Amino acid sequence: MTAAARKPSAAPASAARRRFIVDMARTGGGVALFSMGIGLYARQAASLPALALRPPGALDEPQFIGACVRCGLCVRDCPYDTLSLARLGDEVATGTPYFTARDVPCEMCEDIPCVKACPTGALDHELTDIDDARMGLAVLIDEENCLNFQGLRCDVCYRVCPSIDQAITLEMQHNPRSGKHALFIPTVHSDACTGCGKCEKACVLEEAAIKVLPTRLAKGELGHHYRWGWKEKQKAGGSLVTPDRQHRYNLPQGERYDYEGEGLIMDENSGQTPFASDPLDTLNRGVEGRR
Amino acid sequence: MKRDTRPGAEAVAVKGWLSANRWLLARRFTQLSILGLFMLGPWFGIWLVKGNLNASLTLDVLPLTDPYVLLQSLLAGHRPEMVAVSGALIVTAFYLLVGGRTYCAWVCPVNIVTDTAHWLRERLGITGAARLSSTTRYWILAASLLLALFTGALVWEFVNPVSMLHRGLIFGMGLAWLLVLGVFLLDLLVSRRAWCGHLCPVGAFYSLLGVRSLLRVRADQREQCDDCMDCFLVCPEPKVIRPALKGAGKGIGPVITSANCTNCGRCIDVCAKDVFRFGSRFGNRADKPGQTTHQSPGVEALR
């Protein structure tokens, strides 16, 4: 304004140009601010709560958020009404499919209709065997309240597991409380657990002691430089660090040690044992001459 | 002063109510039918159409995908399955023919919301207007594509009232009502036709699809125009009419060529003189369309 006033000679064309530029800057600036806002909002809104599970075959969450077009066709083709589309205000990214295992778990249909229904491949069409799905990983999260950990035979999570004895096994342990019974510890194996959530759904407690968590929360990860020595040794067929030597105990002549042979072994013909029949002799050994 | 001066009153008097609201009724019927087809499943268990406007499957064979959403997904770095791609191609081909923004006037559910807001705004005589450039939508369109490109997420889908309203009606609204209410209040109070005419990037995208589309509104009988201004008053994109209606002297043809014409046909309805009609983009000559023997002056001189 003031610049225009100072230069009254400015032609109308340049005034129009100036107005055009100002309008452009205004609109552009406004839109830039606005998109920064929704960009930040989207970052927040895209975070997935731990108990919301994606359908089988879902790409990793960052890719999924860019691949899913929020059409709900997977929801429609789910025969068990497991899946629902997140609504605005839910904690899951608006319009994306999810399920909550404790409400309705995935029934692991063999033909995987939800994946087939996905038009974009946000649910990966490479997934043809439902046992290869990894929706999450079951974790026995509360050992204090799990009935099996108390020595009871609840076993419900184990029994309902569609991959029984592979995804969940019962591992027998000594029961130190009673001293004479066993604990059957439900143990999840990540190489077989699909994260369907049937165990979480079936857990008899008020609040499930076993829960399906996103794999990133449920699993640790070894440092990439780290190697298990015994596995490397097995792979190489021998020790990689120091040459393998037969271990030898430094024992008096005529004595050997063998664990499987029940420990210390005296050679028969040595005739000599380290222990005297009279314990006093043992104590006095080496001091006889001083008397 | 009892005379009804609302736009279209004269057309009703001349042509009768039905014929003066023909295209509006056809449009509402189409909008509600399309929505109804989607609702048949959730309401009555008749699954003719599954999904929503972002992507759908009709009769288990016909995939349709919103090309705008798919474009964002592509920019976000995802390589979609062929189903989605072919669905988007079908939709694109359709709107290349009938005009991109035909989507806005005949399909989009938000149109009913904003038309209602506009109607109420006129009724209540609200005139206050924020200064909004009608090019803002292209900025927002560009921003939504850039956001998808740089964040790898469909960012616009987190706030898009268009897809949220449609999805909400079918799958459950949640708090999406607030966004729709926001759009309604924007159009009612902040500015005339603020959402569809100025801000919506979905409409902006479809307008670009329709730049060369065949189906157009034509002011073929423009010499009949008595300057009643009714068409300008009802048009959601008033800028698009002027060249076609008033451009005879400047050598501009009678076809409304602007990509932002939504083909709503309301101008056809409210014109008592039947200036407008639907037609093709061809034969857009400045002279009277009745004249069939159009020749250049040079040829004329040779005779």
Coordinates of C-alpha atoms in Angstrom, one line a residue:
Chain A
M1 CA 0.0 0.0 0.0
T2 CA 2.6 2.5 1.1
A3 CA 4.9 1.5 -1.7
A4 CA 2.1 2.1 -4.2
A5 CA 1.4 5.5 -2.6
R6 CA 5.0 6.5 -2.9
K7 CA 5.1 5.6 -6.6
P8 CA 2.1 7.1 -8.1
S9 CA 3.5 6.5 -11.5
A10 CA 3.0 2.8 -11.2
A11 CA 0.9 1.6 -14.1
P12 CA -2.4 -0.2 -13.4
A13 CA -0.9 -3.3 -14.8
S14 CA 1.7 -3.4 -12.2
A15 CA -0.8 -2.7 -9.5
A16 CA -2.8 -5.7 -10.7
R17 CA 0.3 -7.8 -10.8
R18 CA 1.1 -6.7 -7.2
R19 CA -2.4 -7.6 -6.1
F20 CA -2.1 -10.9 -7.9
I21 CA 1.2 -11.7 -6.1
V22 CA -0.1 -10.6 -2.7
D23 CA -3.2 -12.8 -3.2
M24 CA -1.0 -15.7 -4.3
A25 CA 1.2 -15.3 -1.3
R26 CA -1.8 -15.1 1.0
T27 CA -3.5 -18.2 -0.4
G28 CA -0.2 -20.1 -0.7
G29 CA 0.8 -19.2 2.9
G30 CA -2.5 -20.1 4.3
V31 CA -2.6 -23.4 2.6
A32 CA 1.0 -24.1 3.6
L33 CA 0.1 -23.4 7.3
F34 CA -3.0 -25.5 6.9
S35 CA -1.2 -28.4 5.4
M36 CA 1.5 -28.2 8.1
G37 CA -1.3 -28.5 10.6
I38 CA -3.0 -31.5 9.0
G39 CA 0.5 -33.1 8.4
L40 CA 1.2 -32.8 12.1
Y41 CA -2.3 -34.0 13.0
A42 CA -1.9 -37.0 10.7
R43 CA 1.4 -38.0 12.4
Q44 CA -0.5 -38.1 15.7
A45 CA -3.6 -39.7 14.3
A46 CA -1.6 -42.4 12.5
S47 CA -0.2 -43.9 15.7
L48 CA -1.7 -47.3 16.3
P49 CA -2.6 -48.3 19.8
A50 CA -1.1 -51.6 21.0
L51 CA -4.3 -53.5 21.3
A52 CA -5.6 -52.6 17.7
L53 CA -4.5 -55.3 15.3
R54 CA -4.4 -55.0 11.6
P55 CA -6.0 -57.7 9.4
P56 CA -3.8 -60.6 8.1
G57 CA -1.3 -59.7 5.5
A58 CA -1.3 -56.0 6.4
L59 CA 1.9 -54.2 5.3
D60 CA 4.1 -52.7 8.0
E61 CA 2.2 -49.8 9.6
P62 CA 4.1 -46.9 7.9
Q63 CA 3.5 -48.5 4.5
F64 CA 0.0 -49.5 5.3
I65 CA -1.0 -45.9 6.1
G66 CA 0.1 -45.0 2.6
A67 CA -1.4 -48.0 0.8
C68 CA -4.8 -48.5 2.4
V69 CA -7.5 -46.4 0.7
R70 CA -10.0 -46.8 3.5
C71 CA -12.6 -48.5 1.4
G72 CA -13.7 -51.1 3.9
L73 CA -13.9 -54.0 1.4
C74 CA -11.9 -56.2 3.8
V75 CA -14.4 -55.4 6.5
R76 CA -17.3 -56.4 4.2
D77 CA -15.7 -59.7 3.3
C78 CA -14.8 -60.8 6.8
P79 CA -17.3 -63.5 7.6
Y80 CA -17.0 -63.2 11.4
D81 CA -17.4 -59.4 11.7
T82 CA -14.0 -59.3 13.2
L83 CA -12.8 -56.2 11.4
S84 CA -14.2 -52.8 11.7
L85 CA -13.2 -49.4 10.1
A86 CA -11.9 -46.9 12.5
R87 CA -14.2 -43.9 12.9
L88 CA -13.1 -40.3 13.5
G89 CA -12.4 -40.1 17.2
D90 CA -11.2 -43.7 17.5
E91 CA -7.6 -44.1 18.4
V92 CA -6.8 -45.9 15.1
A93 CA -6.2 -43.9 11.8
T94 CA -9.6 -42.9 10.5
G95 CA -11.1 -45.3 8.0
T96 CA -8.5 -48.0 8.3
P97 CA -9.4 -51.6 9.3
Y98 CA -8.5 -53.1 12.6
F99 CA -9.7 -55.6 15.2
T100 CA -9.5 -56.0 18.9
A101 CA -8.6 -59.5 19.9
R102 CA -10.4 -59.5 23.2
D103 CA -13.7 -58.5 21.5
V104 CA -13.6 -60.5 18.3
P105 CA -10.4 -62.4 17.3
C106 CA -9.4 -63.4 13.8
E107 CA -10.8 -66.8 12.9
M108 CA -8.0 -67.5 10.4
C109 CA -10.1 -68.4 7.4
E110 CA -8.2 -70.7 5.1
D111 CA -9.2 -68.7 2.0
I112 CA -8.3 -65.3 3.7
P113 CA -11.2 -63.4 2.1
C114 CA -10.2 -60.0 3.7
V115 CA -6.8 -60.1 1.8
K116 CA -8.5 -61.1 -1.4
A117 CA -11.0 -58.2 -1.1
C118 CA -8.2 -55.6 -0.7
P119 CA -8.1 -53.7 -4.0
T120 CA -4.7 -52.0 -3.3
G121 CA -2.6 -54.7 -1.8
A122 CA -2.4 -52.9 1.6
L123 CA -3.2 -56.4 2.7
D124 CA -0.5 -58.2 0.9
H125 CA -1.9 -60.6 -1.8
E126 CA 1.3 -62.7 -1.4
L127 CA -0.2 -64.1 1.7
T128 CA -1.9 -67.3 0.7
D129 CA -1.4 -69.4 3.7
I130 CA -3.0 -68.0 6.8
D131 CA -0.5 -69.7 9.0
D132 CA 2.1 -67.3 7.6
A133 CA 0.1 -64.3 8.8
R134 CA 1.7 -62.2 11.5
M135 CA -1.0 -59.9 12.9
G136 CA 0.9 -59.6 16.2
L137 CA 2.4 -61.9 18.7
A138 CA 0.7 -63.4 21.8
V139 CA 2.6 -62.6 25.0
L140 CA 1.8 -64.2 28.4
I141 CA 2.0 -60.8 29.9
D142 CA 0.8 -61.4 33.5
E143 CA 2.6 -64.3 35.1
E144 CA 1.3 -63.3 38.5
N145 CA -2.4 -63.9 37.6
C146 CA -2.1 -66.6 34.9
L147 CA -3.7 -69.7 36.5
N148 CA -1.2 -72.0 35.0
F149 CA 1.6 -70.1 36.6
Q150 CA -0.1 -70.9 39.9
G151 CA 0.0 -74.6 39.2
L152 CA -3.6 -74.9 38.1
R153 CA -4.5 -76.7 34.9
C154 CA -6.4 -73.9 33.1
D155 CA -4.7 -74.4 29.7
V156 CA -7.5 -72.5 27.9
C157 CA -5.2 -70.4 25.8
Y158 CA -3.3 -73.5 24.8
R159 CA -6.5 -75.4 23.9
V160 CA -8.1 -72.7 21.7
C161 CA -4.9 -71.9 19.8
P162 CA -5.5 -72.8 16.1
S163 CA -1.8 -73.8 16.0
I164 CA -1.8 -75.8 19.2
D165 CA 1.5 -77.3 20.2
Q166 CA 3.3 -75.1 17.7
A167 CA 2.3 -71.5 18.6
I168 CA 1.6 -72.3 22.2
T169 CA 3.1 -75.2 24.1
L170 CA 2.9 -76.2 27.7
E171 CA 6.4 -76.4 29.2
M172 CA 6.6 -78.5 32.4
Q173 CA 8.4 -77.0 35.3
H174 CA 8.8 -77.8 39.0
N175 CA 6.3 -76.2 41.3
P176 CA 8.3 -74.8 44.1
R177 CA 5.2 -73.7 46.1
S178 CA 3.9 -77.2 46.7
G179 CA 7.3 -78.8 46.2
K180 CA 5.9 -81.9 44.6
H181 CA 3.7 -80.7 41.7
A182 CA 4.3 -79.4 38.2
L183 CA 3.6 -76.1 36.6
F184 CA 2.5 -76.2 33.0
I185 CA 3.7 -72.9 31.6
P186 CA 1.9 -71.7 28.4
T187 CA 4.8 -70.7 26.1
V188 CA 4.3 -68.8 22.9
H189 CA 6.6 -69.5 19.9
S190 CA 7.0 -66.6 17.5
D191 CA 7.8 -68.8 14.6
A192 CA 4.2 -70.2 14.6
C193 CA 2.0 -67.6 16.3
T194 CA -0.1 -65.6 13.8
G195 CA -1.4 -63.2 16.3
C196 CA -5.0 -64.2 15.7
G197 CA -5.9 -63.4 19.3
K198 CA -8.0 -66.5 20.1
C199 CA -6.0 -67.0 23.2
E200 CA -6.6 -63.5 24.4
K201 CA -10.3 -63.8 23.7
A202 CA -10.5 -67.1 25.6
C203 CA -8.4 -66.2 28.7
V204 CA -10.7 -66.8 31.6
L205 CA -9.5 -64.0 33.7
E206 CA -11.3 -60.6 34.1
E207 CA -8.5 -59.1 32.2
A208 CA -6.6 -61.4 29.9
A209 CA -3.2 -62.5 31.1
I210 CA -2.2 -63.4 27.6
K211 CA -2.4 -60.6 25.1
V212 CA -1.6 -60.2 21.4
L213 CA 0.8 -57.3 21.0
P214 CA 2.2 -55.7 17.8
T215 CA 5.3 -57.7 17.0
R216 CA 7.5 -54.7 17.5
L217 CA 6.4 -54.4 21.1
A218 CA 6.4 -58.1 21.8
K219 CA 9.8 -59.1 20.4
G220 CA 13.3 -58.2 21.3
E221 CA 15.9 -58.0 18.7
L222 CA 19.5 -59.1 18.9
G223 CA 22.2 -56.6 18.1
H224 CA 23.0 -57.3 14.4
H225 CA 26.7 -57.9 15.2
Y226 CA 25.8 -60.5 17.9
R227 CA 26.3 -64.2 17.2
W228 CA 25.3 -67.1 19.4
G229 CA 28.6 -68.9 19.9
W230 CA 27.3 -72.4 20.0
K231 CA 25.3 -71.9 16.8
E232 CA 28.3 -70.5 15.0
K233 CA 30.4 -73.4 16.3
Q234 CA 27.8 -75.9 15.1
K235 CA 27.7 -74.2 11.7
A236 CA 31.4 -74.2 11.4
G237 CA 31.8 -77.7 12.7
G238 CA 34.2 -76.6 15.3
S239 CA 35.3 -73.8 17.6
L240 CA 36.0 -70.6 15.8
V241 CA 37.9 -69.0 18.6
T242 CA 40.3 -71.4 20.3
P243 CA 41.1 -74.9 19.1
D244 CA 38.9 -77.5 20.7
R245 CA 40.8 -79.6 23.2
Q246 CA 39.7 -82.5 25.2
H247 CA 39.1 -81.1 28.7
R248 CA 41.3 -82.7 31.3
Y249 CA 41.0 -82.6 35.1
N250 CA 44.2 -82.4 37.0
L251 CA 43.6 -85.3 39.3
P252 CA 46.0 -87.6 41.2
Q253 CA 47.2 -90.7 39.3
G254 CA 44.6 -93.4 39.2
E255 CA 41.7 -91.1 39.4
R256 CA 39.4 -89.9 36.6
Y257 CA 36.3 -87.7 36.4
D258 CA 33.4 -88.5 34.2
Y259 CA 30.0 -86.9 34.6
E260 CA 27.9 -89.5 33.0
G261 CA 29.9 -92.2 34.8
E262 CA 28.7 -90.5 38.0
G263 CA 31.7 -88.4 38.8
L264 CA 34.9 -89.4 40.4
I265 CA 36.2 -92.8 39.3
M266 CA 39.0 -94.7 40.9
D267 CA 41.0 -97.0 38.8
E268 CA 40.6 -100.4 40.2
N269 CA 44.2 -101.4 40.2
S270 CA 45.6 -98.3 41.7
G271 CA 44.7 -99.7 45.1
Q272 CA 45.0 -96.3 46.7
T273 CA 42.0 -94.1 47.5
P274 CA 42.3 -90.5 48.7
F275 CA 40.2 -91.3 51.6
A276 CA 41.2 -93.4 54.5
S277 CA 38.6 -95.7 56.2
D278 CA 39.3 -93.8 59.4
P279 CA 38.7 -90.1 58.8
L280 CA 41.2 -89.2 61.5
D281 CA 43.9 -90.8 59.3
T282 CA 42.9 -88.4 56.5
L283 CA 43.2 -85.4 58.8
N284 CA 46.5 -86.6 60.2
R285 CA 48.0 -87.4 56.9
G286 CA 51.3 -85.8 56.4
V287 CA 51.8 -85.0 60.0
E288 CA 52.6 -88.5 61.3
G289 CA 56.3 -87.9 61.6
R290 CA 55.9 -85.0 64.0
R291 CA 54.6 -87.0 66.8
Chain B
M1 CA -44.1 -6.4 -3.5
K2 CA -45.7 -9.9 -3.3
R3 CA -43.9 -11.0 -6.4
D4 CA -41.5 -13.9 -5.6
T5 CA -38.0 -12.6 -6.7
R6 CA -36.1 -15.7 -5.8
P7 CA -34.1 -17.1 -8.7
G8 CA -36.1 -19.5 -10.8
A9 CA -39.5 -18.0 -9.9
E10 CA -40.0 -16.8 -13.4
A11 CA -39.0 -20.2 -14.8
V12 CA -41.6 -21.9 -12.6
A13 CA -44.2 -19.5 -13.8
V14 CA -43.3 -20.0 -17.4
K15 CA -42.4 -23.7 -17.6
G16 CA -44.1 -25.1 -14.6
W17 CA -42.6 -26.3 -11.3
L18 CA -41.5 -29.8 -12.5
S19 CA -39.8 -28.6 -15.6
A20 CA -38.2 -25.7 -13.7
N21 CA -36.7 -28.2 -11.2
R22 CA -36.0 -31.1 -13.6
W23 CA -32.3 -31.3 -13.4
L24 CA -32.2 -30.5 -9.7
L25 CA -34.6 -33.4 -9.0
A26 CA -32.6 -35.7 -11.3
R27 CA -29.5 -34.7 -9.5
R28 CA -30.9 -35.4 -6.0
F29 CA -32.3 -38.6 -7.3
T30 CA -28.9 -39.7 -8.6
Q31 CA -27.1 -38.6 -5.5
L32 CA -29.5 -40.5 -3.2
S33 CA -29.7 -43.5 -5.5
I34 CA -25.9 -43.9 -5.5
L35 CA -25.8 -43.5 -1.7
G36 CA -28.8 -45.9 -1.5
L37 CA -26.9 -48.5 -3.5
F38 CA -24.1 -48.4 -1.0
M39 CA -26.6 -48.5 1.9
L40 CA -28.5 -51.5 0.6
G41 CA -25.9 -53.8 2.1
P42 CA -25.5 -52.5 5.6
W43 CA -29.3 -51.8 6.0
F44 CA -30.9 -54.7 4.2
G45 CA -28.1 -57.1 3.5
I46 CA -28.4 -56.7 -0.2
W47 CA -24.8 -56.4 -1.3
L48 CA -25.0 -55.0 -4.8
V49 CA -22.2 -52.5 -4.0
K50 CA -19.5 -53.0 -1.4
G51 CA -17.0 -50.4 -0.1
N52 CA -17.3 -46.7 -0.4
L53 CA -16.5 -43.9 -2.9
N54 CA -12.7 -44.4 -2.3
A55 CA -12.9 -47.9 -3.7
S56 CA -15.9 -50.2 -4.3
L57 CA -16.9 -53.4 -5.9
T58 CA -20.2 -53.6 -7.7
L59 CA -21.9 -57.0 -8.2
D60 CA -18.6 -58.7 -7.3
V61 CA -17.2 -57.8 -10.7
L62 CA -16.9 -54.1 -11.3
P63 CA -14.1 -52.4 -9.3
L64 CA -14.2 -48.6 -9.0
T65 CA -11.5 -46.6 -7.4
D66 CA -11.2 -42.9 -6.7
P67 CA -8.2 -41.9 -8.9
Y68 CA -7.4 -39.0 -6.5
V69 CA -6.9 -41.3 -3.6
L70 CA -5.0 -43.8 -5.7
L71 CA -2.7 -41.1 -6.9
Q72 CA -1.9 -40.1 -3.4
S73 CA -1.2 -43.7 -2.6
L74 CA 1.1 -43.9 -5.6
L75 CA 2.9 -40.8 -4.4
A76 CA 3.1 -42.3 -1.0
G77 CA 5.2 -45.0 -2.5
H78 CA 2.8 -47.9 -2.7
R79 CA 2.4 -50.0 -5.8
P80 CA -1.2 -50.9 -5.9
E81 CA -2.8 -54.1 -7.1
M82 CA -4.3 -54.2 -10.6
V83 CA -7.8 -54.2 -9.2
A84 CA -7.4 -50.7 -7.8
V85 CA -5.6 -49.5 -10.9
S86 CA -8.3 -50.7 -13.3
G87 CA -11.0 -49.3 -11.0
A88 CA -9.3 -45.9 -11.2
L89 CA -8.9 -46.1 -15.0
I90 CA -12.6 -46.9 -15.4
V91 CA -13.6 -43.9 -13.2
T92 CA -11.1 -41.7 -14.9
A93 CA -12.4 -42.6 -18.4
F94 CA -15.9 -41.9 -17.3
Y95 CA -15.2 -38.5 -16.0
L96 CA -13.0 -37.6 -18.9
L97 CA -16.2 -38.0 -20.9
V98 CA -18.9 -36.5 -18.7
G99 CA -16.8 -33.8 -17.0
G100 CA -14.9 -34.3 -13.9
R101 CA -16.9 -32.1 -11.7
T102 CA -20.0 -34.0 -12.6
Y103 CA -18.8 -36.1 -9.7
C104 CA -19.3 -33.0 -7.4
A105 CA -22.9 -32.3 -8.5
W106 CA -24.2 -35.8 -9.1
V107 CA -22.3 -38.2 -6.8
C108 CA -20.6 -36.5 -3.9
P109 CA -22.7 -36.6 -0.7
V110 CA -21.2 -33.4 0.6
N111 CA -23.0 -31.6 -2.2
I112 CA -26.3 -32.1 -0.4
V113 CA -24.8 -30.6 2.7
T114 CA -23.3 -27.6 1.0
D115 CA -26.4 -27.0 -1.2
T116 CA -28.5 -27.0 1.9
A117 CA -26.1 -24.6 3.6
H118 CA -26.3 -22.4 0.6
W119 CA -30.1 -22.5 0.5
L120 CA -30.3 -21.6 4.1
R121 CA -27.7 -18.8 3.6
E122 CA -29.9 -17.3 0.9
R123 CA -33.0 -17.8 3.0
L124 CA -31.5 -16.0 6.0
G125 CA -30.0 -13.4 3.8
I126 CA -26.5 -14.0 5.2
T127 CA -24.1 -12.0 3.1
G128 CA -20.8 -11.7 5.0
A129 CA -18.0 -13.3 3.2
A130 CA -14.4 -14.1 4.0
R131 CA -12.0 -13.5 1.2
L132 CA -11.3 -16.9 -0.2
S133 CA -9.7 -17.3 -3.6
S134 CA -11.3 -20.0 -5.7
T135 CA -7.9 -21.2 -6.6
T136 CA -7.2 -22.2 -3.0
R137 CA -8.5 -25.7 -3.8
Y138 CA -5.7 -26.2 -6.3
W139 CA -3.2 -25.2 -3.6
I140 CA -4.7 -27.6 -1.2
L141 CA -4.8 -30.3 -4.0
A142 CA -1.0 -29.7 -4.5
A143 CA -0.4 -29.7 -0.8
S144 CA -2.3 -33.0 -0.3
L145 CA -0.2 -34.6 -3.1
L146 CA 3.0 -33.3 -1.7
L147 CA 2.1 -34.4 1.8
A148 CA 1.5 -37.9 0.5
L149 CA 4.9 -37.8 -1.3
F150 CA 6.9 -36.6 1.7
T151 CA 5.2 -38.4 4.5
G152 CA 4.3 -41.7 2.8
A153 CA 0.9 -41.5 4.2
L154 CA -2.5 -40.6 2.8
V155 CA -2.6 -37.5 4.9
W156 CA -5.6 -35.9 3.3
E157 CA -7.7 -38.9 4.2
F158 CA -7.3 -38.0 7.8
V159 CA -9.4 -34.9 7.3
N160 CA -11.2 -35.3 4.0
P161 CA -14.9 -34.5 4.8
V162 CA -16.0 -36.0 1.4
S163 CA -14.8 -39.5 2.0
M164 CA -15.5 -39.3 5.7
L165 CA -19.1 -38.4 5.2
H166 CA -19.7 -41.2 2.7
R167 CA -17.7 -43.8 4.7
G168 CA -19.4 -42.6 7.8
L169 CA -22.9 -43.1 6.5
I170 CA -22.0 -46.7 5.5
F171 CA -19.6 -47.7 8.2
G172 CA -20.5 -45.5 11.1
M173 CA -19.8 -41.8 11.6
G174 CA -17.9 -41.4 14.8
L175 CA -16.9 -37.8 15.2
A176 CA -17.0 -37.2 11.4
W177 CA -20.3 -35.4 12.0
L178 CA -18.2 -32.6 13.4
L179 CA -16.3 -32.2 10.1
V180 CA -19.5 -32.3 8.1
L181 CA -21.0 -29.7 10.4
G182 CA -17.9 -27.7 10.0
V183 CA -18.3 -27.7 6.2
F184 CA -22.0 -26.8 6.6
L185 CA -21.2 -23.8 8.9
L186 CA -18.4 -22.7 6.6
D187 CA -20.8 -22.5 3.7
L188 CA -23.6 -21.0 5.8
L189 CA -21.6 -18.3 7.6
V190 CA -18.1 -17.8 6.3
S191 CA -18.4 -17.5 2.6
R192 CA -20.7 -18.3 -0.3
R193 CA -20.0 -21.8 -1.6
A194 CA -16.8 -21.8 0.5
W195 CA -16.2 -25.6 0.5
C196 CA -17.1 -26.8 -3.0
G197 CA -16.3 -23.6 -4.8
H198 CA -13.1 -22.7 -3.1
L199 CA -11.5 -25.2 -0.9
C200 CA -12.2 -28.8 -1.8
P201 CA -9.2 -30.5 -3.4
V202 CA -11.3 -33.5 -4.5
G203 CA -13.4 -31.2 -6.7
A204 CA -10.2 -29.5 -7.8
F205 CA -8.8 -32.9 -8.9
Y206 CA -11.9 -33.8 -10.7
S207 CA -12.0 -30.4 -12.4
L208 CA -8.6 -31.2 -13.9
L209 CA -10.0 -34.5 -15.2
G210 CA -12.8 -32.7 -16.9
V211 CA -10.7 -30.1 -18.7
R212 CA -11.4 -31.6 -22.2
S213 CA -14.6 -33.5 -21.3
L214 CA -17.4 -34.0 -23.9
L215 CA -20.5 -33.4 -22.0
R216 CA -21.1 -29.6 -21.5
V217 CA -23.8 -27.1 -20.8
R218 CA -24.3 -24.9 -23.7
A219 CA -25.9 -21.4 -23.9
D220 CA -27.1 -22.1 -27.4
Q221 CA -30.0 -19.7 -27.2
R222 CA -28.0 -17.0 -25.6
E223 CA -29.5 -14.3 -27.8
Q224 CA -32.7 -15.0 -25.9
C225 CA -31.1 -14.0 -22.6
D226 CA -33.0 -11.2 -20.9
D227 CA -30.3 -10.5 -18.3
C228 CA -32.5 -11.7 -15.4
M229 CA -29.3 -13.0 -13.7
D230 CA -31.1 -16.1 -12.3
C231 CA -28.4 -18.5 -13.7
F232 CA -25.6 -16.5 -12.1
L233 CA -27.4 -16.6 -8.8
V234 CA -28.0 -20.3 -8.7
C235 CA -24.7 -21.4 -10.3
P236 CA -22.2 -22.9 -7.8
E237 CA -19.4 -21.6 -10.0
P238 CA -20.8 -18.3 -11.3
K239 CA -17.5 -17.5 -13.2
V240 CA -18.0 -20.3 -15.7
I241 CA -21.2 -18.9 -17.2
R242 CA -20.2 -15.5 -18.3
P243 CA -17.9 -16.3 -21.3
A244 CA -20.4 -18.6 -22.9
L245 CA -23.5 -16.5 -22.2
K246 CA -22.1 -13.0 -22.8
G247 CA -19.1 -13.7 -25.1
A248 CA -20.9 -13.5 -28.4
G249 CA -19.5 -10.1 -29.1
K250 CA -16.0 -11.2 -28.3
G251 CA -16.2 -14.2 -30.6
I252 CA -16.5 -16.8 -27.8
G253 CA -18.7 -19.8 -28.5
P254 CA -21.8 -20.8 -26.5
V255 CA -20.3 -23.9 -24.8
I256 CA -19.4 -23.5 -21.1
T257 CA -15.9 -24.8 -21.4
S258 CA -14.6 -24.1 -17.9
A259 CA -13.5 -27.3 -16.1
N260 CA -15.1 -26.0 -13.0
C261 CA -18.7 -26.3 -14.4
T262 CA -20.2 -29.1 -12.3
N263 CA -22.8 -30.0 -15.0
C264 CA -25.4 -29.6 -12.3
G265 CA -27.9 -28.2 -14.9
R266 CA -29.4 -25.8 -12.5
C267 CA -29.0 -22.9 -15.0
I268 CA -31.0 -24.9 -17.4
D269 CA -33.7 -25.2 -14.8
V270 CA -34.0 -21.6 -13.7
C271 CA -33.8 -20.0 -17.2
A272 CA -37.3 -19.0 -18.3
K273 CA -36.0 -18.4 -21.8
D274 CA -34.5 -21.9 -22.2
V275 CA -31.1 -20.4 -23.1
F276 CA -29.2 -23.4 -21.8
R277 CA -29.1 -27.1 -22.7
F278 CA -26.8 -30.1 -22.2
G279 CA -24.8 -30.9 -25.3
S280 CA -21.3 -31.7 -26.4
R281 CA -18.2 -29.5 -26.5
F282 CA -18.1 -29.6 -30.3
G283 CA -19.6 -26.9 -32.6
N284 CA -18.5 -24.2 -30.2
R285 CA -18.7 -21.4 -32.7
A286 CA -19.4 -17.8 -31.9
D287 CA -22.0 -17.4 -34.6
K288 CA -25.6 -18.6 -34.2
P289 CA -25.6 -22.4 -34.0
G290 CA -28.6 -22.5 -36.3
Q291 CA -26.4 -21.4 -39.2
T292 CA -25.1 -24.6 -40.8
T293 CA -23.3 -23.1 -43.7
H294 CA -20.5 -21.5 -41.8
Q295 CA -17.6 -20.5 -44.0
S296 CA -14.6 -18.2 -43.5
P297 CA -14.8 -14.7 -44.9
G298 CA -12.2 -15.6 -47.5
V299 CA -14.3 -18.3 -49.0
E300 CA -17.3 -15.9 -48.9
A301 CA -15.2 -13.4 -50.9
L302 CA -14.3 -16.0 -53.6
R303 CA -17.9 -16.6 -54.5

